[in-house]
PDB file of C-alpha atoms and ligand atoms in Angstrom:
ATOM      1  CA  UNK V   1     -46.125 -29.892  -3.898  1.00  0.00           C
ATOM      2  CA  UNK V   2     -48.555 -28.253  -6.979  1.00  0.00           C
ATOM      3  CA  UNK V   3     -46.864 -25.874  -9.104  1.00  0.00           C
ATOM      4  CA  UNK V   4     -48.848 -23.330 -11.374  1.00  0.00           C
ATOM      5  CA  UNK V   5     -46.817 -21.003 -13.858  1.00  0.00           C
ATOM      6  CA  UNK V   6     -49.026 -17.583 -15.137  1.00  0.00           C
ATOM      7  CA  UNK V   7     -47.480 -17.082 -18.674  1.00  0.00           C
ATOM      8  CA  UNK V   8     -49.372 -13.928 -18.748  1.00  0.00           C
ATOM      9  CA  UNK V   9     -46.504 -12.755 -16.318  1.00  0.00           C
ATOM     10  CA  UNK V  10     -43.439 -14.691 -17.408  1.00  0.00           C
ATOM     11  CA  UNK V  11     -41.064 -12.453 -19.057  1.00  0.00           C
ATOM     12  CA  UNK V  12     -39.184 -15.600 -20.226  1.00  0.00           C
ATOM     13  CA  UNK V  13     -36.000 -14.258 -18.006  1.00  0.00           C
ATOM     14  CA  UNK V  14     -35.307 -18.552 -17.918  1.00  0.00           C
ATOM     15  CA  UNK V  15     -34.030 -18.124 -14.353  1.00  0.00           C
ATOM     16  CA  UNK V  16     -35.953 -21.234 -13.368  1.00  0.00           C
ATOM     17  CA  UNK V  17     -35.264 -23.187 -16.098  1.00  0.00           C
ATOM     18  CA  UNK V  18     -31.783 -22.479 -15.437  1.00  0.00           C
ATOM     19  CA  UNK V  19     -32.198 -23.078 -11.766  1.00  0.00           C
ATOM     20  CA  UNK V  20     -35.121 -26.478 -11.851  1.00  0.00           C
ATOM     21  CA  UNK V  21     -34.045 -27.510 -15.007  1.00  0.00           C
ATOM     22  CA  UNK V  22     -36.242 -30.757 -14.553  1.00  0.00           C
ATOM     23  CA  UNK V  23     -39.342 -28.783 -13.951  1.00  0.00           C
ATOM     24  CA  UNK V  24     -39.176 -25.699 -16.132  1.00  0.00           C
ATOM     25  CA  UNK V  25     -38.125 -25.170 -19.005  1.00  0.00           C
ATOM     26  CA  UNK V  26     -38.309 -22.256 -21.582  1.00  0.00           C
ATOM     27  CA  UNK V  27     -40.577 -22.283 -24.959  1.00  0.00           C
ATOM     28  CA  UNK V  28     -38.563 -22.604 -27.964  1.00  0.00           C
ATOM     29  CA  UNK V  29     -40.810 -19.881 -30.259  1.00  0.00           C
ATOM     30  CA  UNK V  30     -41.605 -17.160 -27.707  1.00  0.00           C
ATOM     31  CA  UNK V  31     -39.018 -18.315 -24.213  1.00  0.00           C
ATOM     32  CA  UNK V  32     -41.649 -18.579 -22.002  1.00  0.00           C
ATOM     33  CA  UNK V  33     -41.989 -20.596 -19.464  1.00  0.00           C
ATOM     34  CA  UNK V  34     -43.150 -24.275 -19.858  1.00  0.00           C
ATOM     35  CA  UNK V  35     -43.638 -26.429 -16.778  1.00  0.00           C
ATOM     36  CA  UNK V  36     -42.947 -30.188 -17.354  1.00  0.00           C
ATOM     37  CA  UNK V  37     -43.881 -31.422 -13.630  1.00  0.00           C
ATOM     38  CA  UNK V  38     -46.613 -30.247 -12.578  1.00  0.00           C
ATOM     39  CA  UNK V  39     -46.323 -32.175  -9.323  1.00  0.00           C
ATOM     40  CA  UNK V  40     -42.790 -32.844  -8.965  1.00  0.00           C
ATOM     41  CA  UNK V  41     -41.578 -35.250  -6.074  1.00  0.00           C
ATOM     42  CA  UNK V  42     -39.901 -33.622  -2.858  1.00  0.00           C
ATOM     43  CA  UNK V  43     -36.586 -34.439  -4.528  1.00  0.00           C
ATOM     44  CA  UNK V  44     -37.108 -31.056  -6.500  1.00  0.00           C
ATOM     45  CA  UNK V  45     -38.240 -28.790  -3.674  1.00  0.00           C
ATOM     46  CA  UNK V  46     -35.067 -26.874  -3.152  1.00  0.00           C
ATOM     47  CA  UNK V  47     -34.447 -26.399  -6.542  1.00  0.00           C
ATOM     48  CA  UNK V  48     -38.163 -25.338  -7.276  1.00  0.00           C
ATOM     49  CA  UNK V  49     -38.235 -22.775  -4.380  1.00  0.00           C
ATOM     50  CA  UNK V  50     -35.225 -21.356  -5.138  1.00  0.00           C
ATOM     51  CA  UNK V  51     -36.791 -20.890  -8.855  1.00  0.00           C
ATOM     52  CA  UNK V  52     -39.959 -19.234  -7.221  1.00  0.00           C
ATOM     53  CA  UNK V  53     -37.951 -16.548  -5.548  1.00  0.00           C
ATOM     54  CA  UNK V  54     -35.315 -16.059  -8.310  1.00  0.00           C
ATOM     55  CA  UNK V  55     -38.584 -15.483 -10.969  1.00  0.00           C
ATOM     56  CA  UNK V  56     -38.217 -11.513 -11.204  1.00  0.00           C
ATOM     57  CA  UNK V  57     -42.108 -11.212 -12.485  1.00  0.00           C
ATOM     58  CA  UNK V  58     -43.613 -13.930  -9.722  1.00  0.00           C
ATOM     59  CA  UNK V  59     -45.035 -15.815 -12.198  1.00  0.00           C
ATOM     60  CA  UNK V  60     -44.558 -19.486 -10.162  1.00  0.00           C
ATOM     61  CA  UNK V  61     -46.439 -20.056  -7.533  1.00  0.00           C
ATOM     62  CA  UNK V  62     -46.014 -23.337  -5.393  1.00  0.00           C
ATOM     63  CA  UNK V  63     -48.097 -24.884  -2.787  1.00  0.00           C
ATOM     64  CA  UNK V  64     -46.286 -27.338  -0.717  1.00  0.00           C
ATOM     65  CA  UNK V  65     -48.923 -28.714   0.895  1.00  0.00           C
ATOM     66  CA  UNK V  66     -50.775 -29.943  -2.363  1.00  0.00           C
ATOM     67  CA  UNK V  67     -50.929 -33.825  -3.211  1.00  0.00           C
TER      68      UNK V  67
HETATM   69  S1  SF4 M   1     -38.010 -17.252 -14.210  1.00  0.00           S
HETATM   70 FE1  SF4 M   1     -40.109 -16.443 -14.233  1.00  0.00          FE
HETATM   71  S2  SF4 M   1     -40.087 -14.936 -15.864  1.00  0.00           S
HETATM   72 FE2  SF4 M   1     -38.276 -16.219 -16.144  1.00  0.00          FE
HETATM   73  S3  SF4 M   1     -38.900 -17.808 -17.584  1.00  0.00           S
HETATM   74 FE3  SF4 M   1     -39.213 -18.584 -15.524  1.00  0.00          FE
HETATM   75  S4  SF4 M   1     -41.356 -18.099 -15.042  1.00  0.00           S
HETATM   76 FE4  SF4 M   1     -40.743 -16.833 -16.763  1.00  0.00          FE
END
């Protein structure tokens, strides 16, 4: 699994860091989004995809089938 955040998009709502707190979290200056995994293990999936839909502004985009 390969995340890929477009903080051109985020609108810093924090829904996934408040959802994958392990893999996103939110900038402390301007609250956007700040991935800290960029490959996180399968361990995270649920949490991540849930993130990925919850993002109102589709700014995560994950490909599961990336090693
Ligand atoms: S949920 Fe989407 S818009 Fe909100 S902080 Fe995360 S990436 Fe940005």
């Amino acid at each position: 699994m390969k995340i890929t955040v477009d903080r051109d998009r985020c609108v810093g709502a924090g829904m996934c860091a408040m959802t994958a707190g392990e893999v996103f979290e939110q900038h402390e200056d301007d609250g956007l989004v700040v991935l800290l995994m960029t490959e996180p293990s399968e361990q995270w999936a649920d949490e991540v995809e849930e993130a990925q839909h919850l993002c109102p502004s589709r700014a995560i985009t994950v490909d599961p089938a990336a090693r």
